[in-house]
Each structure stands twice: as structure tokens, then as C-alpha cells.
XYZ file of C-alpha atoms in Angstrom:
572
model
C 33.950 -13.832 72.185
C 36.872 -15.980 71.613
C 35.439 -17.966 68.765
C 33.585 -15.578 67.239
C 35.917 -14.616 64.077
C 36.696 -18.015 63.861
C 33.158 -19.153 63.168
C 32.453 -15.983 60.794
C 35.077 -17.146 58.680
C 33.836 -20.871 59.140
C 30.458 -19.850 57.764
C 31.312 -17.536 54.812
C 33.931 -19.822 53.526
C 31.469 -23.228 53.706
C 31.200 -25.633 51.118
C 28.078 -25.888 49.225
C 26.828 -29.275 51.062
C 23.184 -28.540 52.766
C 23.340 -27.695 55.876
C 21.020 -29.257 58.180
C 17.425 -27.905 58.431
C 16.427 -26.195 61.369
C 14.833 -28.845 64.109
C 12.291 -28.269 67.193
C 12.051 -30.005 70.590
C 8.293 -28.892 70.551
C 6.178 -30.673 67.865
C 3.451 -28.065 68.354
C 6.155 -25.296 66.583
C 7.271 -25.072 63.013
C 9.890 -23.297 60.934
C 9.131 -21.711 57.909
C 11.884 -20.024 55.492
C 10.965 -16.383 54.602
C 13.331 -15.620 52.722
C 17.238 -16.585 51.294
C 20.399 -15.007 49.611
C 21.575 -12.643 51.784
C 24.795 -12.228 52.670
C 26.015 -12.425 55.820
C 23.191 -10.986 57.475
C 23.322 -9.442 61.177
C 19.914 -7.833 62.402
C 17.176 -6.943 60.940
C 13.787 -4.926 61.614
C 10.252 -4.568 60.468
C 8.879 -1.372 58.713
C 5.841 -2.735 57.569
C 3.530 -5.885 58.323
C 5.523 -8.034 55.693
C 8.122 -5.046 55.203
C 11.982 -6.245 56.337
C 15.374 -4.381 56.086
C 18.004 -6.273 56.400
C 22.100 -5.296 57.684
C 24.524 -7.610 55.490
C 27.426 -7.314 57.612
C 30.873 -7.521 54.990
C 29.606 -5.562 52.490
C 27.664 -2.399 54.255
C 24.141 -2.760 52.343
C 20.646 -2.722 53.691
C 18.203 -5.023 51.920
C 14.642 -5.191 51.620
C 12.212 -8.284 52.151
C 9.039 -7.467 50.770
C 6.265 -10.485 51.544
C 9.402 -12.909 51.308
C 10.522 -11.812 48.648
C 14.343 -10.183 48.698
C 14.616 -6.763 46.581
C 17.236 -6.794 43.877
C 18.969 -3.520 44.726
C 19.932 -2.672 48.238
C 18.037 0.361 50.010
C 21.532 1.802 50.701
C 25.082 0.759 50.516
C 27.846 2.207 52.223
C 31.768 1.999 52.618
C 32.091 0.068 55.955
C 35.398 -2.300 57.479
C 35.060 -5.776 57.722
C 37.661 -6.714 59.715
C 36.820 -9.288 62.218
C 33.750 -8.538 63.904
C 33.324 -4.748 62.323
C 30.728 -4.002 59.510
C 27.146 -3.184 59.391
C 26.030 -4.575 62.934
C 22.864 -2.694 64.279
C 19.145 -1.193 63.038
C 16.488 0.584 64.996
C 13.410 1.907 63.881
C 12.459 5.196 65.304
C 9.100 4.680 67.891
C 7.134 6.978 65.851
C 7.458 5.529 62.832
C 6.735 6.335 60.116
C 5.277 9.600 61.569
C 8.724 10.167 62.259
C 10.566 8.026 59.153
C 13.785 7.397 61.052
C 15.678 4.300 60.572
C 19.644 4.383 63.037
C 22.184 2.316 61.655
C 24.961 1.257 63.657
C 28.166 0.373 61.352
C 31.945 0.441 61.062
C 32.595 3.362 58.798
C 35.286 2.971 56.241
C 37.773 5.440 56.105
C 38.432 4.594 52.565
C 35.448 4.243 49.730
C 36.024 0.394 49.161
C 33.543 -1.789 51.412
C 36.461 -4.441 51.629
C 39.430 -2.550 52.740
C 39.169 -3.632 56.694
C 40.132 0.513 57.197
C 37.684 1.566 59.595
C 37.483 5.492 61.100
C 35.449 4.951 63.635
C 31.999 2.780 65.141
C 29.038 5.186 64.278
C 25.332 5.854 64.571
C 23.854 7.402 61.941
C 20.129 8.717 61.413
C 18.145 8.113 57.805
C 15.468 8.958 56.651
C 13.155 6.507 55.009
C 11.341 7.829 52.060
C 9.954 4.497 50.833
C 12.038 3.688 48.650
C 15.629 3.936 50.320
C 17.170 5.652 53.057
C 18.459 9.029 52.849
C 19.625 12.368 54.328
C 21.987 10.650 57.258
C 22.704 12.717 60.401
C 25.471 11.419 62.679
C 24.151 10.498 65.875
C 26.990 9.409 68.001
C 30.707 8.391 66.922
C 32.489 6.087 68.607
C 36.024 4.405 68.981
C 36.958 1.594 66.833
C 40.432 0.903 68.116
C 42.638 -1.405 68.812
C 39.937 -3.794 67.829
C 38.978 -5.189 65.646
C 36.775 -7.754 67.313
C 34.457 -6.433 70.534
C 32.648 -3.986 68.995
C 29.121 -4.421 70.135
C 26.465 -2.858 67.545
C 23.326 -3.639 68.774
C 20.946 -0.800 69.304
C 17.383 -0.573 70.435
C 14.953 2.396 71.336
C 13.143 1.374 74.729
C 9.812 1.676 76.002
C 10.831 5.500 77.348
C 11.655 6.052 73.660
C 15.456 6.481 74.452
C 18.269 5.091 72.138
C 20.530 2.178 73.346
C 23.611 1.215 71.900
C 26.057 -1.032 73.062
C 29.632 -1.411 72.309
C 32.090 -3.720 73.636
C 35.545 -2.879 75.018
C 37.575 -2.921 71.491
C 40.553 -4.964 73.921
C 41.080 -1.738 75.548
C 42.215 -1.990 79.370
C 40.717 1.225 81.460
C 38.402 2.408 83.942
C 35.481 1.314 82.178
C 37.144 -2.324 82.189
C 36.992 -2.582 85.751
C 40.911 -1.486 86.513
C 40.686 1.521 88.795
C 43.914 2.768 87.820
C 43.463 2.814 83.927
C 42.709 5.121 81.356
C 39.524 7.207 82.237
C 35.913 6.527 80.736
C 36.799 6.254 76.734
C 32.686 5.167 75.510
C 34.058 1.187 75.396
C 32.488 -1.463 77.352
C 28.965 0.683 77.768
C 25.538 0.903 76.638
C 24.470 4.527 76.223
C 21.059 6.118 76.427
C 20.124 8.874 74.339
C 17.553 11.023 73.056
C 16.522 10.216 69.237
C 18.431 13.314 68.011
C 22.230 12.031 69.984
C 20.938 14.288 72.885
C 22.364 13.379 76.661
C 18.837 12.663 78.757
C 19.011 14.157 81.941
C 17.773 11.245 83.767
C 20.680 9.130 82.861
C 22.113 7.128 85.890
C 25.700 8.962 85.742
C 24.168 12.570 84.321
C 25.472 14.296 86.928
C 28.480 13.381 86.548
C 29.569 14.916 83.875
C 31.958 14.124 80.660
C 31.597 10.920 79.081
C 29.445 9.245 81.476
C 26.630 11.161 81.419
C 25.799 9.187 78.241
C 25.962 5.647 79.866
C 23.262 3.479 81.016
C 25.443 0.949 82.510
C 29.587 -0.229 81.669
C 31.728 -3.093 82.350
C 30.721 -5.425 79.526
C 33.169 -7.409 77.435
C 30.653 -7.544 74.437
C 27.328 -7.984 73.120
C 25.232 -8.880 70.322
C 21.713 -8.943 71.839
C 19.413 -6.394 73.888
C 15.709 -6.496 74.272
C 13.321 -5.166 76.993
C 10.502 -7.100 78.882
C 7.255 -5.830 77.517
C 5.678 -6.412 81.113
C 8.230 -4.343 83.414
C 10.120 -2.650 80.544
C 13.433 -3.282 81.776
C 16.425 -3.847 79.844
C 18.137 -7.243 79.273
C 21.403 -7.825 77.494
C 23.274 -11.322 75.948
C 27.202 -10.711 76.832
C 29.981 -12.694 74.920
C 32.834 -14.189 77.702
C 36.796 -15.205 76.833
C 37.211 -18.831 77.155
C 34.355 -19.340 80.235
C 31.391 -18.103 81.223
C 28.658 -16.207 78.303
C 25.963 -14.263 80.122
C 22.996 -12.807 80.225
C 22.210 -10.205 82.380
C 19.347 -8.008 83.824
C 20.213 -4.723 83.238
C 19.275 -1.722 85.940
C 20.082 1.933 85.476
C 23.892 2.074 86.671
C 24.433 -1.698 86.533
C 28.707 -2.512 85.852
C 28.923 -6.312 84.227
C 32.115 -6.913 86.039
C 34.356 -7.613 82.704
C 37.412 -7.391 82.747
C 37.607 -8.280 86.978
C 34.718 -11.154 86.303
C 32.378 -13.006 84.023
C 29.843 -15.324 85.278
C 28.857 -15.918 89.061
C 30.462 -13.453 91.527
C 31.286 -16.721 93.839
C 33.633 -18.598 90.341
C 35.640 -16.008 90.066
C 39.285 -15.270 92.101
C 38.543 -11.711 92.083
C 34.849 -10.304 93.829
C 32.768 -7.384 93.218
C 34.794 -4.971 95.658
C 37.960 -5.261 93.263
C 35.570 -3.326 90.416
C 36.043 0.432 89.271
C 32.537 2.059 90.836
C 31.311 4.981 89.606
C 29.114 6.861 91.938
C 25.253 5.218 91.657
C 27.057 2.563 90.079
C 26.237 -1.207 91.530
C 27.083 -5.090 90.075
C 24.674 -8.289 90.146
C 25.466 -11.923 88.933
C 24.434 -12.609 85.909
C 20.756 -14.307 85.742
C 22.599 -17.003 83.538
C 25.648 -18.469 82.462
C 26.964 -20.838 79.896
C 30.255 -22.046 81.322
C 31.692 -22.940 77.788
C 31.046 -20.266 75.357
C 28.300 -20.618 72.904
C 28.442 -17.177 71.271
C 25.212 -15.944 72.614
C 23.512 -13.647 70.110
C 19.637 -12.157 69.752
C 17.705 -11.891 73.039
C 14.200 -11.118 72.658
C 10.747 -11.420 74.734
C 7.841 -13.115 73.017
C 5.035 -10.687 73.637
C 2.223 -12.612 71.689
C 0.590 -16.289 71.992
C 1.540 -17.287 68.453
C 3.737 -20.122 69.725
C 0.708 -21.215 72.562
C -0.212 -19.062 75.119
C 2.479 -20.922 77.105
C 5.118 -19.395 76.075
C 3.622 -15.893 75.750
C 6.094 -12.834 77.417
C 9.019 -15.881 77.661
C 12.695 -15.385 76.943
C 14.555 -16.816 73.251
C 18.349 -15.882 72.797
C 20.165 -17.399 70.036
C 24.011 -18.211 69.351
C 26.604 -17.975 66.735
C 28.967 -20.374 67.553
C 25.817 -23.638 67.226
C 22.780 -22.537 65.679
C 21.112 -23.026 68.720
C 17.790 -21.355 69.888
C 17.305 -21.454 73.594
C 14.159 -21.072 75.456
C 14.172 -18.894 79.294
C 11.237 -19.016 81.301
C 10.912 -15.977 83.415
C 10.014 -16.463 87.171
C 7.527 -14.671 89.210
C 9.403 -11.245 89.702
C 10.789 -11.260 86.137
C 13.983 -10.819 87.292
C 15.402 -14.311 86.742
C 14.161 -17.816 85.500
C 13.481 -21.143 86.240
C 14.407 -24.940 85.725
C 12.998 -27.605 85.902
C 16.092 -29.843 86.308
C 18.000 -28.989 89.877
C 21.530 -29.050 87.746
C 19.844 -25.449 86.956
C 19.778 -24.286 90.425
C 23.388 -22.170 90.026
C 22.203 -20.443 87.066
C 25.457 -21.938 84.815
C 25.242 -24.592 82.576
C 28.160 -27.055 83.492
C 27.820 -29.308 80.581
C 25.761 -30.800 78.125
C 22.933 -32.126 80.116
C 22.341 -29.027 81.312
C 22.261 -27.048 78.260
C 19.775 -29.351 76.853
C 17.355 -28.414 79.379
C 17.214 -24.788 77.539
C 17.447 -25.601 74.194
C 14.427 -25.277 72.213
C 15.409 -25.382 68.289
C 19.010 -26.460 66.296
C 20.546 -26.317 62.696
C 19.967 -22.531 62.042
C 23.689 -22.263 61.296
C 24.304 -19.527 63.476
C 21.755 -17.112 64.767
C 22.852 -13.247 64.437
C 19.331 -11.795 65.611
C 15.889 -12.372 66.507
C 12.786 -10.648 66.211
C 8.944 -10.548 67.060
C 6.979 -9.480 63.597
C 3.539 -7.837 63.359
C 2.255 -11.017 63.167
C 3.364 -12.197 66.914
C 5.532 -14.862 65.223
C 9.541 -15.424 66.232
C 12.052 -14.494 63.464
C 15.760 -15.937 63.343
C 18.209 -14.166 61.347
C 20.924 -17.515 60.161
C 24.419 -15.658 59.287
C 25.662 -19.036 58.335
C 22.432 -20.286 56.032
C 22.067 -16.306 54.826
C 18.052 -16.925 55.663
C 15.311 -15.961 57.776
C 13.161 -18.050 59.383
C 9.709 -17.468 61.455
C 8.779 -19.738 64.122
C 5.249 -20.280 64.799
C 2.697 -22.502 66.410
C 1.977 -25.998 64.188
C -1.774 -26.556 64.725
C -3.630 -23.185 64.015
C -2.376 -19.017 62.360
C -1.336 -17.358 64.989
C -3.536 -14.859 66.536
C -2.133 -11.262 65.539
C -3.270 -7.704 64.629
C -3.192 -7.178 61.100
C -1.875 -3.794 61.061
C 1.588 -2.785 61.952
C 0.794 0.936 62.082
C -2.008 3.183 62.787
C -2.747 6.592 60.289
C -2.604 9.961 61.685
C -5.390 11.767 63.652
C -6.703 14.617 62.659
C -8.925 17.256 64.716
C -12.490 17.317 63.478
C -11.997 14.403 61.167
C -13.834 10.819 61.656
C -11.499 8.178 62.415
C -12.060 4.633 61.841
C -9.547 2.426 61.344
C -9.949 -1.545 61.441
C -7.512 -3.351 63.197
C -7.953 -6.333 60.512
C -7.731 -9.503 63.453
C -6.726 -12.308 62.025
C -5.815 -15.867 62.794
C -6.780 -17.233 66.156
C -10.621 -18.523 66.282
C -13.741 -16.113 66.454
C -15.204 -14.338 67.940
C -12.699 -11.771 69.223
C -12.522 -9.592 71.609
C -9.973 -6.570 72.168
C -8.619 -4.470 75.331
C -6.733 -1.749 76.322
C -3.675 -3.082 78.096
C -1.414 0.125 78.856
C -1.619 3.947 78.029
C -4.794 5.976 76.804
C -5.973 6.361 73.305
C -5.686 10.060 71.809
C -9.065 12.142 73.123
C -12.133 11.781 71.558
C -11.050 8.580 69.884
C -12.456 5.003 70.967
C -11.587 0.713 71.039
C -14.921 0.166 69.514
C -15.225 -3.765 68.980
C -12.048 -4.247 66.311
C -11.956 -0.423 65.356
C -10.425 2.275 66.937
C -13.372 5.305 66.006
C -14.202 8.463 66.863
C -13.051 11.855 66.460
C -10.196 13.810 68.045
C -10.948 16.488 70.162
C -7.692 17.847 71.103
C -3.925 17.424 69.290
C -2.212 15.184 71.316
C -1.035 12.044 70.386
C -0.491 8.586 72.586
C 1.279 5.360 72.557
C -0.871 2.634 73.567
C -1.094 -1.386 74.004
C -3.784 -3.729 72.646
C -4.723 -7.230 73.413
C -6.689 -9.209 71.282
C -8.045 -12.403 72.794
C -10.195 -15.251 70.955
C -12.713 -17.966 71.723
C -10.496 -20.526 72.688
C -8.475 -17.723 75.209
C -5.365 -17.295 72.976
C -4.223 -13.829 73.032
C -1.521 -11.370 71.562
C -0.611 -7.722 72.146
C 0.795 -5.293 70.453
C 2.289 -1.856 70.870
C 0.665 0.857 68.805
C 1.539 4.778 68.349
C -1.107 7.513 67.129
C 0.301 10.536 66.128
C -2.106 14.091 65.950
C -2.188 17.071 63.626
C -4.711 20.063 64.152
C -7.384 20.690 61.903
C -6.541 21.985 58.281
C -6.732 25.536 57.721
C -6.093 27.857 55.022
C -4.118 30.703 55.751
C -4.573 33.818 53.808
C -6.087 36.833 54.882
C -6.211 38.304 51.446
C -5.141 37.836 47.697
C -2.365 40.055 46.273
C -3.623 42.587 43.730
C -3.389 41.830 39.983
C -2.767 44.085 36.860
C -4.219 43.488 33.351
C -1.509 42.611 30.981
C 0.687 41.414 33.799
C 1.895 38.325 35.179
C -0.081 37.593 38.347
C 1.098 35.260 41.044
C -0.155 34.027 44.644
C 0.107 31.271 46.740
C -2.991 29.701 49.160
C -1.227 28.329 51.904
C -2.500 25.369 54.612
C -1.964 24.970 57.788
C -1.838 21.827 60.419
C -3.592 18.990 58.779
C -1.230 16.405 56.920
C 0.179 16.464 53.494
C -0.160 16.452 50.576
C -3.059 19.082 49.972
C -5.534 19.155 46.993
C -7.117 22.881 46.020
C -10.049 23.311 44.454
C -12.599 26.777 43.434
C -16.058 25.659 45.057
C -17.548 29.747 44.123
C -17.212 32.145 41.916
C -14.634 31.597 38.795
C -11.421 33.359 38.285
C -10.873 36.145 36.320
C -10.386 35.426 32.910
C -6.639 34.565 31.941
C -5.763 32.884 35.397
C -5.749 29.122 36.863
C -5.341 27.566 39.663
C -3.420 24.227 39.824
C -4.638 21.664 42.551
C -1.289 20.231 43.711
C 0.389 23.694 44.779
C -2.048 26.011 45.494
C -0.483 29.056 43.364
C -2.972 31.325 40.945
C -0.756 31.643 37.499
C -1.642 33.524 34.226
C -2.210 37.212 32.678
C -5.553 38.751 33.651
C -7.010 40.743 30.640
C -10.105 42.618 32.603
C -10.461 44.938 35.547
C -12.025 43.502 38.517
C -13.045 42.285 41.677
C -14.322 39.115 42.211
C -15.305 36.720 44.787
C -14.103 33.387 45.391
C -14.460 30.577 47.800
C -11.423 28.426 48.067
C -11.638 24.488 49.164
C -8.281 22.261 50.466
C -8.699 18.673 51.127
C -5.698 16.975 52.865
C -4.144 13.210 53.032
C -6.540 12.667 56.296
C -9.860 14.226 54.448
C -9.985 17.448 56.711
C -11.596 19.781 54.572
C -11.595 23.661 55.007
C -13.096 26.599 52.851
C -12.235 30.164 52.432
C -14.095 33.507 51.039
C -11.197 35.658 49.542
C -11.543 38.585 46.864
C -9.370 38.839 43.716
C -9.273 42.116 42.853
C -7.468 42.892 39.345
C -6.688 46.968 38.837
């Protein structure tokens, strides 16, 4: 967007007069700061019900929000460039987690070690791993062009319902195929989203696999730039914010193949001096007009679908997208088909808002001094991430808690081990009453009033959506993830053979089950000399008599699968 590095310098160079607080046209909402002093924040994403980590753009660290409060020392900090619009742009927590405890960062990589030196090497996607503490172990996922630059570089990534990476990146003022001019430079990974597989992996069902090179990796191309995707929790499609030049900011329904139009045409097909037939087509390519436009920029930001009641079951499943360039939140109500919206006021009926009047009608919340993202928390309420204030905010219904699950995650399942787990409702006004929206709970386990119970009968794992409605009707889902392990088992066949006067040493080993494991002697006591330590496993010491004996061995794991074992010690 034009006005984008103008504004980013605007905000980090302010004054320190208040800014305004953040206002809503809905006296039934409320704003309520979570937490302040970051620095130039750009996303952000949940790990835990009141668990946050937190990009901070300039100066390449992740921080940590526990319960509102902001950790002292970042969870990682890395060289990135700065310049203009590069830095640490995008987070995505892996589906599975913390099964799987992957967290993908999307930043500017530095090609020098000083976090202010503007040098970037490249636009990259790297893989952590979250140990609970920080995040370690990175694995390069994708790396992609950062030149000329340095503004348009997109950032945003997302894993979708299909549990596929997204990552957009804008077109780095580069002027080739993938810009819409048929005779340019061939596909270079600029103004695309790509789809991938959680490891970098090409999926084969990507729209353009077939064809080879760099566009089996893309999900759709032609866009000038973006800072927002999100998916519709009730059709799972894909919809994208995209920054224009000096007219027309758009946001756009997304479909396997789709081509924006940039650099041939932003906004409405019908504005424009050039059409759709003037655009570079790949084959199973296609365009569509925008589902809305802003005719002068606003610096459109976050997109995200409310898939709870906490604001009022009215605006449940609805459309927010914030903007950098006013600090506005807008409001999108989706129409029938969920593949547009709908006004109110007939000035509307184009799709474009002309001028002020107009962009009233979708505004919903001011003063956040430029939004960067938004997010929906375990608790069903609407985040804002405000670059310019270096806060977030949660927005949430005025007159009662919000209705919400009070668990963010669910624990492993183990075969042959009870399971009951209590989904902790809270909010919203009693009694409740929950459902199985979409996908099947792992075999053998059961919704049982607020629990999930039972006990798994086979290892497979599910992903799953709950509803939880109240007395009054108020309701709010919530995607959930079990993940199964096979029974514990202990794995020796035998013992090794001791000696008296000599060092012994052996190892019980588990199987399946989850860590860590606890050993304990439930018969018969080692010979004399030796021990066994609960943590490892291994049988230590110097056996001083001749021998055999019987034993029965016990492991407990992390899930309380419990497994014994008859082995004989013999000692020659």
C-alpha cells in the first residue's frame, strides 16, 4: 500500500500525547486492554487459553503474554531487516498442537547479525519447536525473494481447515508473469499465496500441481499485497485483505486457482481501463471482482471470522478486518451463500465504498491506532493487535462473560486408558448443553454432558467441532484435535546376564504410550548390589552373589497406562 511506510514511521516516531481510546458504535460491546509495551507488534497467536506470542516487527523478537501479563525476556530473537515493510511479519501454530509443538514464523532474515541493519537475504518460513519455554531447533520451510522491495512483502501465514500451510507474499515491485504482464519474467514466488504441507512439502492437490516448477506451490497469484487471511469456519474457504496503489483496497474470496488481477486491475472489473482478458492465465487459473472495495485506501489489515456468540449471537460466524492507515475496525455481514455480504444502505450495492458515508456503514470500532492483526481466543472473544498503541485489546459483549469452552486443548488418548476430560464451560447462563458440530470423536471415546469419556478402542486420532449452547440460546464453537498413542508396553524379552564382581548394566525399554515413563519392582527384589532408578529404566551396580531371580517389572506413563512384566535376572 502506498501509505503504508509512511504511517509505520508516523506511529513509531509519535509523541507521547494519549492517543485516543478505542470507541464502539455498539453499546452492547466493550474493549478491554490485555496487555501493553510491545513494540511494534504485527500478529500474534494463542498457545494456551491465556497463553500469547507475540511478532514485534523492527526488532525480530517473539514475546510472551501470559494472563496479560508481558514476559520480560523474549521467547526468541533473531537478526531480521527492517526496512520498510520487512521484519518479523507472520505466526502459525501447527493444527496439532502441542501434540505436534510447531510454531512457523514468517520474517525478513538479516543477512548480517544486527536486527537494525535493513540487510535482508531473503523472506523465509521457518519451523520451531516450542518446548515451553522458548522456541527452538528451526527448520527452513520455504525461502523466498526479498528483492527489489522493500515494501510488498506479504507475511501472513495460516494453516487451513485441510491442515495445509498458507503464506502470502506480495509482488516486492517486481513486473512479471505473476503480475499479470504476459510477456514478463516467468513465475518468480511474488504476488502468490502458496499451499504446503507442514514439513515445506508441494501437496499434490494444489490447483497448478501439474504444472510443474514454481507453480505447483501456488494456491492462487496476482495480488499486489496482503496483511490478512482467514478461512470461514462454515464452508472453510479462504479469504484474503489486499493492499491497492492510490485506489481501490480489497478483499477477496479466494478459490483454488483464483488470479487478483494486480498489476492489470484492482477493484471492480467494470472501474478499471483494462478487463479480465488482458490478465496472464495460467491453465485452471480464473479472476472474480473483489467482494469489496474501499476506493481510497485504508490499509486494510487482519481479516478474521467470528466463530463464537461472545459479541451476541448476532454477530456469530460474521466478518471483522482491521486497517493500518485509521485504526478502524470494520464489521462484514456475510450473505446467504457466504460468498459476499450485505448492506443495509443502497450506496453499498457496488460493493466500493465511494466516500465517507459509505464507509461508515461498515465501521464498527475507532482509535486502535492502527490494527496489524486480529484474532479469535479460546475464550470466543475478538483480539486487536494496535501497532501504533503497542497493545492488545479483546472485544467482547457488555452485558454478560461470554459463553466459551474453557479449555484450549484436549490431552492425549491412550488405548485401554479411561479418559475423562472436562471441558470446564464457562460464562453464558446454565444449564448447558453441548453438540457435536463436525467430524467424529476418536473410537470408543464419548460427548458425555460437558466431558468427553470413555476409552479408546483403536489408535486413531480426530479433529472435531463442539458447540456449547446455554439457557438463554447463546452459543459458541470451537475446534478441537485429539491425538492417540497405543497402549504402553514394555519391551524386553529377557535381561542380559550379570557377573559377580562386575559392572552390570540393562535397560527396560517402553513402547507406545506417552512420555515420560516411571519404573517401578512390584515382585521379587534385585540381587543384592543392583538398583533400579525410576526415571530411566536402566539396572546399575556390582552384583556380589550367584543367581537367578525373578522379577516383575511395572511402567506407568504421562497418560496412567500401566503395564507389567515377569523377567529373570540371572547373575553367573
Amino acid at each position: 500500500m502506498t501509505r503504508f511506510l509512511i504511517l509505520l514511521a508516523a506511529w513509531l516516531s509519535a509523541c507521547s500525547t494519549a492517543l485516543a481510546a478505542p470507541t464502539l458504535t455498539d453499546p452492547n460491546l466493550s474493549v478491554t486492554e490485555i496487555t501493553s509495551g510491545l513494540s511494534a507488534p504485527t500478529t500474534m497467536a494463542f498457545i494456551g487459553t491465556d497463553d500469547i506470542l507475540v511478532l514485534q516487527k523492527d526488532n525480530g523478537q517473539v514475546r510472551r503474554v501470559i494472563s496479560g501479563a508481558l514476559q520480560p525476556s523474549p521467547v526468541l530473537d533473531v537478526a531480521v531487516g527492517n526496512a520498510s515493510e520487512r521484519g518479523m511479519l507472520g505466526i502459525a501454530v501447527h493444527p496439532n498442537f502441542p501434540s505436534s509443538p510447531f510454531i512457523y514464523l514468517y520474517y525478513t532474515e538479516s543477512s548480517t547479525s544486527s536486527d537494525t541493519s535493513g540487510s535482508a537475504a531473503g523472506n523465509r518460513v521457518y519451523r520451531y519447536t516450542w518446548n515451553g519455554a522458548t522456541l527452538t531447533s528451526p527448520l527452513l520451510i520455504v525461502d523466498l525473494p526479498v528483492t527489489p522491495g522493500p515494501n510488498h512483502d506479504g507475511g501472513v501465514i495460516r494453516f487451513g481447515p485441510d491442515g495445509k500451510l498458507y503464506v502470502v507474499i506480495g509482488d516486492l515491485n517486481r513486473d512479471g508473469q505473476l503480475q499479470n504482464f504476459p510477456g514478463g519474467p516467468t513465475p518468480d514466488d511474488t504476488s502468490v499465496i502458496l499451499r504446503l504441507n507442514d514439513d515445506g512439502s508441494i501437496p499434490s492437490d494444489n490447483p497448478f500441481f501439474s504444472q510443474g516448477g514454481n507453480v505447483a506451490k501456488y494456491y492462487a497469484y496476482g495480488i499486489r499485497n496482503s496483511f490478512g487471511m482467514a478461512f470461514d469456519p462454515v464452508t472453510n474457504k479462504l479469504w484474503m485483505t489486499e493492499n491497492g496503489p492510490n485506489l481501490f483496497d480489497e478483499i477477496n474470496l479466494v478459490e483454488p486457482g483464483f488470479n487478483s488481477g494486480w498489476e492489470k486491475l484492482m477493484g471492480p472489473d467494470a472501474r478499471n481501463a483494462n478487463d479480465a482478458t488482458s490478465l496472464f492465465s495460467l491453465s485452471n487459473s480464473h479472476y472474480a471482482d473483489p467482494k469489496f472495495s474501499w476506493l481510497d485506501p485504508v490499509g486494510p489489515t487482519g481479516i478474521v471470522f467470528l466463530d463464537s456468540t461472545s459479541l451476541g449471537a448476532s454477530y456469530e460466524n460474521d466478518v471483522f478486518v482491521g486497517d493500518i492507515n485509521n485504526g478502524n475496525l470494520y464489521h462484514f455481514k456475510p450473505n446467504g451463500s457466504r460468498n459476499g455480504f450485505v448492506f443495509s444502505g443502497a450506496g453499498l450495492a457496488d460493493l466500493v465504498a465511494d466516500n465517507s458515508a459509505e464507509l461508515n456503514e461498515t465501521i464498527i470500532g475507532t482509535g486502535f491506532a492502527g490494527i496489524t492483526d486480529l484474532k479469535i481466543g479460546p475464550d470466543g472473544r475478538l483480539y486487536v493487535v494496535s501497532f501504533g498503541d503497542g497493545k492488545i485489546y479483546a472485544i467482547s459483549n457488555a452485558t454478560s462473560p461470554p459463553l466459551s469452552f474453557g479449555v484450549a486443548t484436549l490431552p492425549t488418548a491412550e488405548m485401554g486408558v479411561a479418559y475423562n476430560v472436562d471441558l470446564n464451560i464457562a460464562g453464558g447462563n446454565p444449564p448447558f448443553s453441548v453438540s457435536l458440530v463436525t467430524g467424529l470423536l476418536p473410537p470408543g471415546l464419548n460427548l458425555i454432558g460437558e466431558t468427553i469419556a470413555g476409552t479408546l478402542t483403536a489408535v486413531k486420532g480426530s479433529r472435531f467441532t463442539l458447540r456449547v449452547t446455554d439457557n438463554l440460546g447463546a452459543s459458541s464453537t470451537q475446534r478441537f484435535n485429539i491425538s492417540a498413542v497405543g497402549a504402553v508396553s514394555i519391551g524386553n524379552s529377557s535381561l542380559p546376564t550379570g557377573r559377580v564382581g562386575r559392572s552390570y548394566g540393562a535397560r527396560l525399554a517402553a513402547r507406545s504410550g506417552k512420555k515420560p515413563y516411571t519404573w517401578s519392582l512390584v515382585a521379587g527384589s534385585l540381587p543384592s548390589g543392583l538398583l533400579l532408578d525410576a526415571t530411566t529404566g536402566r539396572i546399575t551396580g556390582t552384583p556380589v552373589a550367584v543367581g537367578d531371580t525373578n522379577l516383575t517389572f511395572q511402567v506407568t506413563d504421562a497418560l496412567g497406562g500401566v503395564v507389567q512384566k515377569a523377567l529373570t535376572l540371572s547373575i553367573k
